CSV table of C-alpha atoms in Angstrom, one decimal:
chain,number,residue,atom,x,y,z
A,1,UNK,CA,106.5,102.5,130.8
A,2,UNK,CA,107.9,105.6,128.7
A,3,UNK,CA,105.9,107.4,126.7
A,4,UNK,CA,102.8,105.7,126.1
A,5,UNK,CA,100.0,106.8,128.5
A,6,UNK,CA,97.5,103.7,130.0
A,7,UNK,CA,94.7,104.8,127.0
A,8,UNK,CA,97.3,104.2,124.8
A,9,UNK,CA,98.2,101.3,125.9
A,10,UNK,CA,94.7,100.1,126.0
A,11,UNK,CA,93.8,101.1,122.5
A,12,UNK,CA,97.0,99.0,121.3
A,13,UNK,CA,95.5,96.0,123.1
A,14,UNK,CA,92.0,96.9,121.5
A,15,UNK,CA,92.9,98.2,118.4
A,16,UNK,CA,95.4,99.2,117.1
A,17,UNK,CA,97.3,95.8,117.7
A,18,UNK,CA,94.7,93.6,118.2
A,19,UNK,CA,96.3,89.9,118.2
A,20,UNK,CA,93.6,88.7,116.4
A,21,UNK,CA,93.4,91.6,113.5
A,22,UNK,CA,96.3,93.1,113.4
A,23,UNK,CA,99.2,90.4,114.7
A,24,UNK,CA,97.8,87.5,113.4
A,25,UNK,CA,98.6,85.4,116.6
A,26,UNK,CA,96.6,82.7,118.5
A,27,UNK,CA,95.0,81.5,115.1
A,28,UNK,CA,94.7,78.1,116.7
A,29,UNK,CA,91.8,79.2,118.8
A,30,UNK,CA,90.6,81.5,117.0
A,31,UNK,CA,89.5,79.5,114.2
A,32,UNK,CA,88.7,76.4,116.3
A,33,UNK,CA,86.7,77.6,118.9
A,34,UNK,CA,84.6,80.6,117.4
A,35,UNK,CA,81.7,78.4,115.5
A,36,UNK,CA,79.4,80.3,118.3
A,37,UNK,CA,79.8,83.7,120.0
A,38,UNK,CA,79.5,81.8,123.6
A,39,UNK,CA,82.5,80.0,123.3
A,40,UNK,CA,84.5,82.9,121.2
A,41,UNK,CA,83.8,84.6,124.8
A,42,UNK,CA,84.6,81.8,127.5
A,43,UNK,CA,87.9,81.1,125.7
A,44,UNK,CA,88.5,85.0,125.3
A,45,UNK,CA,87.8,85.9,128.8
A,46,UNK,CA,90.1,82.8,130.1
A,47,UNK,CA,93.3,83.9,128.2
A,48,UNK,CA,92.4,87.6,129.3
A,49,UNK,CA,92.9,86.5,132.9
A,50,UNK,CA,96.2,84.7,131.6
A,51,UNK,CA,97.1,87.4,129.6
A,52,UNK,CA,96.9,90.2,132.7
A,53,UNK,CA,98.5,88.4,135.2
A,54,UNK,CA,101.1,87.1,133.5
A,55,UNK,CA,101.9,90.4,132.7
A,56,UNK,CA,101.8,91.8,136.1
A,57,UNK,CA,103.8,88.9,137.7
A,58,UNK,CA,106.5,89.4,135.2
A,59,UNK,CA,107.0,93.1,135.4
A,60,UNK,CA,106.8,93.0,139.2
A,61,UNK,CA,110.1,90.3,139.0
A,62,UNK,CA,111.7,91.4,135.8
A,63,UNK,CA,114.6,93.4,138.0
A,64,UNK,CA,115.2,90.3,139.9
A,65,UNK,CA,115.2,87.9,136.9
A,66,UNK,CA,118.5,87.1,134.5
A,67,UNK,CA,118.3,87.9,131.4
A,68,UNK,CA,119.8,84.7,130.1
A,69,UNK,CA,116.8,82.9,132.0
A,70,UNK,CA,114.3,85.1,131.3
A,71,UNK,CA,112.0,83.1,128.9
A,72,UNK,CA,111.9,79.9,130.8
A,73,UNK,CA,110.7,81.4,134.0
A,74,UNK,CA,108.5,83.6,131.9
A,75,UNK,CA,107.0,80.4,130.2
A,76,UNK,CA,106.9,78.9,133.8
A,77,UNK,CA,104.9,81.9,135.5
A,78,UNK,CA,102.2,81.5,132.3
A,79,UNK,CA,102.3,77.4,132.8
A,80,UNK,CA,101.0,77.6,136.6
A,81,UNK,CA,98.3,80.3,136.0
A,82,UNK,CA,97.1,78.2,132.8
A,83,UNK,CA,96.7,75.0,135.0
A,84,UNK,CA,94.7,77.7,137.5
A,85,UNK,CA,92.4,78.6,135.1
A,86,UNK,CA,92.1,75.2,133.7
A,87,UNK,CA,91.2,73.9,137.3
A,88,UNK,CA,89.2,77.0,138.3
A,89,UNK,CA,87.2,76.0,134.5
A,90,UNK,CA,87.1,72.8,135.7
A,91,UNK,CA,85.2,73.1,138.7
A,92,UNK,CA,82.9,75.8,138.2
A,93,UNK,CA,82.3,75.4,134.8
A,94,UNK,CA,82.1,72.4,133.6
A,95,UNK,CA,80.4,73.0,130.5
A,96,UNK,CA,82.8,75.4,129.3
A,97,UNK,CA,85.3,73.5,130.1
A,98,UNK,CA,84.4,70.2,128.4
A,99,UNK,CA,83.9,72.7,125.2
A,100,UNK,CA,86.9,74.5,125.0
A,101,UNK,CA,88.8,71.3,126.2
A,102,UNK,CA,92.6,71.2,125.6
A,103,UNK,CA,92.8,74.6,124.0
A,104,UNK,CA,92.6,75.7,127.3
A,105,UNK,CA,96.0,74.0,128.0
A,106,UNK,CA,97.2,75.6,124.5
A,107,UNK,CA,97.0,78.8,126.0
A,108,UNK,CA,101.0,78.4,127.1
A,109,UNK,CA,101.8,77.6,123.5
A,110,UNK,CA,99.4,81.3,122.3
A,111,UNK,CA,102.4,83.5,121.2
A,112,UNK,CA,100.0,86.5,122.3
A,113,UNK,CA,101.0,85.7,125.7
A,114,UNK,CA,104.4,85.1,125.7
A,115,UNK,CA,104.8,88.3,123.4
A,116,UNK,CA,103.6,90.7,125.5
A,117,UNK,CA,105.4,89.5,128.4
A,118,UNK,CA,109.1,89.7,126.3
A,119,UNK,CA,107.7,93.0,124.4
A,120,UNK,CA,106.2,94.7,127.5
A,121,UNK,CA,105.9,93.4,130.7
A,122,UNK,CA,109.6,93.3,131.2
A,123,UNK,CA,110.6,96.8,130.0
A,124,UNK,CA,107.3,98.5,132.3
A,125,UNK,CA,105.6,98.8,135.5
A,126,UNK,CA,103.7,96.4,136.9
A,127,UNK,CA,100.2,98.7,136.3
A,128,UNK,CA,101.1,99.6,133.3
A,129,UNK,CA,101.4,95.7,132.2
A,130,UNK,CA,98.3,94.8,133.6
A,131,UNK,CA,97.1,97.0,131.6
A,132,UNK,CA,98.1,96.1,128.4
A,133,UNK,CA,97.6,92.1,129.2
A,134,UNK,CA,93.9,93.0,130.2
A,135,UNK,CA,93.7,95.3,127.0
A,136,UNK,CA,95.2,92.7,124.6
A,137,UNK,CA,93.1,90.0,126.4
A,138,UNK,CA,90.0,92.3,125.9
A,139,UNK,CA,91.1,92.4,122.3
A,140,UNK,CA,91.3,89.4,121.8
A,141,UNK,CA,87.9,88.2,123.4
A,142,UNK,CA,86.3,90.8,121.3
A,143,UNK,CA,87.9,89.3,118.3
A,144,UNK,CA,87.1,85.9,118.8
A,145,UNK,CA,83.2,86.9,120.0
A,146,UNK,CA,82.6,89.1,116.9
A,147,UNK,CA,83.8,85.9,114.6
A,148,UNK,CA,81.8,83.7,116.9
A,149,UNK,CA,78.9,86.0,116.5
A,150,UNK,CA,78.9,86.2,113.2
A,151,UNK,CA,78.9,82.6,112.1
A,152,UNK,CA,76.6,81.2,114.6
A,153,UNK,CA,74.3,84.0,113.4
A,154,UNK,CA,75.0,82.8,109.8
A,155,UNK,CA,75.2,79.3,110.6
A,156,UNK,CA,72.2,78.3,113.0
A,157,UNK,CA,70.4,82.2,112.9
A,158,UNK,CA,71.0,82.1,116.8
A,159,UNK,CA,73.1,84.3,119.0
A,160,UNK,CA,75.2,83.2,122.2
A,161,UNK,CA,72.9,80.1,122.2
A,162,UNK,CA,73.5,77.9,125.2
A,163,UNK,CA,75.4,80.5,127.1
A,164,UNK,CA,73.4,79.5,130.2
A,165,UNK,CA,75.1,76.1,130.0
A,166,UNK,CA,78.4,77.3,129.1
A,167,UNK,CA,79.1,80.1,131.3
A,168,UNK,CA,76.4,80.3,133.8
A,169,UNK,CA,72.6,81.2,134.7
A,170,UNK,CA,73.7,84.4,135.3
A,171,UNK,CA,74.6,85.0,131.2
A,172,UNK,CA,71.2,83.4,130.0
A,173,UNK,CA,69.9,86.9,128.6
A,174,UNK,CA,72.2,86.8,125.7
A,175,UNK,CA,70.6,83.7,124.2
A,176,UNK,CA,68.7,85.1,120.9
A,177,UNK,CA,67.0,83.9,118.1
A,178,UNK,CA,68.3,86.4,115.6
A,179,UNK,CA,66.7,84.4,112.6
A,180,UNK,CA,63.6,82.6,113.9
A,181,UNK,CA,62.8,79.8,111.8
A,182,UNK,CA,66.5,80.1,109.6
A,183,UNK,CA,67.3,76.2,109.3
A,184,UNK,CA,71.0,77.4,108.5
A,185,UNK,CA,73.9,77.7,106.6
A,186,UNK,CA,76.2,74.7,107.8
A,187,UNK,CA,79.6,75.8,105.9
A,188,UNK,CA,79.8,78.7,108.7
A,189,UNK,CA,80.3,76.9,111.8
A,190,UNK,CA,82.6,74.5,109.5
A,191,UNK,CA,86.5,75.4,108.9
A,192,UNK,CA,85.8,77.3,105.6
A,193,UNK,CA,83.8,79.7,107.4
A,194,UNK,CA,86.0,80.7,110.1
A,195,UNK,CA,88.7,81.0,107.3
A,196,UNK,CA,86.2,83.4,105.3
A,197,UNK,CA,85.0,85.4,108.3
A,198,UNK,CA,88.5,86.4,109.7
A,199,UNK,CA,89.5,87.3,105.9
A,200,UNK,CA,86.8,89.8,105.6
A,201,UNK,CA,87.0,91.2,108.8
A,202,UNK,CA,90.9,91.7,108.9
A,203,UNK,CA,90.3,93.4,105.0
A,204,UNK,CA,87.6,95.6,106.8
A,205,UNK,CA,90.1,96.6,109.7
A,206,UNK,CA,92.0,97.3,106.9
A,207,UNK,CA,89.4,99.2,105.0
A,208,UNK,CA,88.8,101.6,108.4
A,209,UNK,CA,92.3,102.0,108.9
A,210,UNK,CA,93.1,103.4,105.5
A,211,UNK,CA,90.1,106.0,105.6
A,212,UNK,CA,91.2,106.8,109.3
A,213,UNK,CA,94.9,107.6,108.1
A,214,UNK,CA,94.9,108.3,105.0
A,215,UNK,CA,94.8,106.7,101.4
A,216,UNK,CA,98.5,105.6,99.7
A,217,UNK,CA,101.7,106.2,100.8
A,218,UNK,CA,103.5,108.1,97.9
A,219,UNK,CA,106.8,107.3,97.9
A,220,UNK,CA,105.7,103.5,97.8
A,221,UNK,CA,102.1,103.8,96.3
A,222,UNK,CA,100.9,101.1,99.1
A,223,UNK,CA,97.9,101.6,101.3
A,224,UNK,CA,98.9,102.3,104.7
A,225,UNK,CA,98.0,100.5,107.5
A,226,UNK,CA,98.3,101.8,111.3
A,227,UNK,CA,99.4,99.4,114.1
A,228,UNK,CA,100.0,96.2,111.8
């Protein structure tokens, strides 16, 4: 790594490039899978693990590794930890895993995954990649929670409901009842509300962003929009 320091690398991941907000990547599990906050999480927390040791395997071979070769081993590394995690999901939770089903084998085909390892991991140290995998991972769990969060509150006026199924006794204390009694509103956990709830919360990163830096651009008159 150059000139970025490990918090700034960590609020790219978060933040500023968040590959949910501000990329626009992995929009295949992000609007399937976040009709509740619990499984937002699960599937957030399983491409984090992808995510930061992907990175870490590829900068720790990336002087021993062609050029000309470079993606298909890269695509092979995050193959073999995907079936890991799929196995590991597999047989210690099952719930989750019957849930989140083949998405979990999608994670291969999530551009976040294979970008970070061509924009990053090869060009940095090994720390500094796990790093930004874990941070962009982290990102993107936080993305796909929020979304979650919000609909299933919307939608069934509960909050991480069944989480003790999903992913373990141990996460039964974030089960709520938000709304007690709230019969719900069924177009959120259905397509057109995960459409409508990323919309307005990538307009209100885009709302923060422009009172963090600054109004309009002159020379152009557009808004201006860090990290997108």
């Amino acid at each position: 790594m150059s000139e970025k320091t490990l918090w700034q690398v960590s609020a790219d991941g978060l933040w500023n490039n968040n590959v949910v907000f501000a990329q626009m990547l992995g929009m295949c599990p992000t609007m399937a899978l976040t009709s509740s906050a619990t499984n937002g999480l699960g599937m957030g927390l399983a491409t984090t693990a992808v995510l930061a040791t992907s990175n870490a395997l590829v900068a720790s071979i990336r002087h021993w590794v062609s050029p000309h070769v470079r993606i298909p081993i890269f695509i092979v590394l995050i193959a073999g930890l995907v079936t890991l995690v799929d196995l590991t999901l597999n047989a210690f939770l099952h719930d989750l895993y019957k849930v989140l089903g083949l998405y979990i084998a999608l994670i291969v085909a999530n551009c976040a995954v294979l970008g970070r390892a061509e924009a990053f991991a090869q060009r940095s140290p090994v720390i500094a990649s796990a790093v930004d995998g874990a941070a962009m991972g982290l990102g993107f769990t936080f993305a796909l929670t929020l979304m979650g969060a919000i609909r299933e509150v919307l939608g069934a006026g509960t909050l991480f409901a069944n989480a003790h199924l999903l992913l373990g006794p141990h996460f039964a204390f974030l089960e709520t009842r938000v709304i007690p009694g709230y019969g719900g509103y069924l177009m959120m956990i259905l397509p057109p509300g995960g459409f409508l709830t990323l919309g307005l919360l990538i307009a209100l990163r885009r709302f923060i962003e422009i009172k963090r830096v600054g109004s309009v651009a002159p020379e152009t008159g557009h808004t201006l929009q860090c990290g997108a």
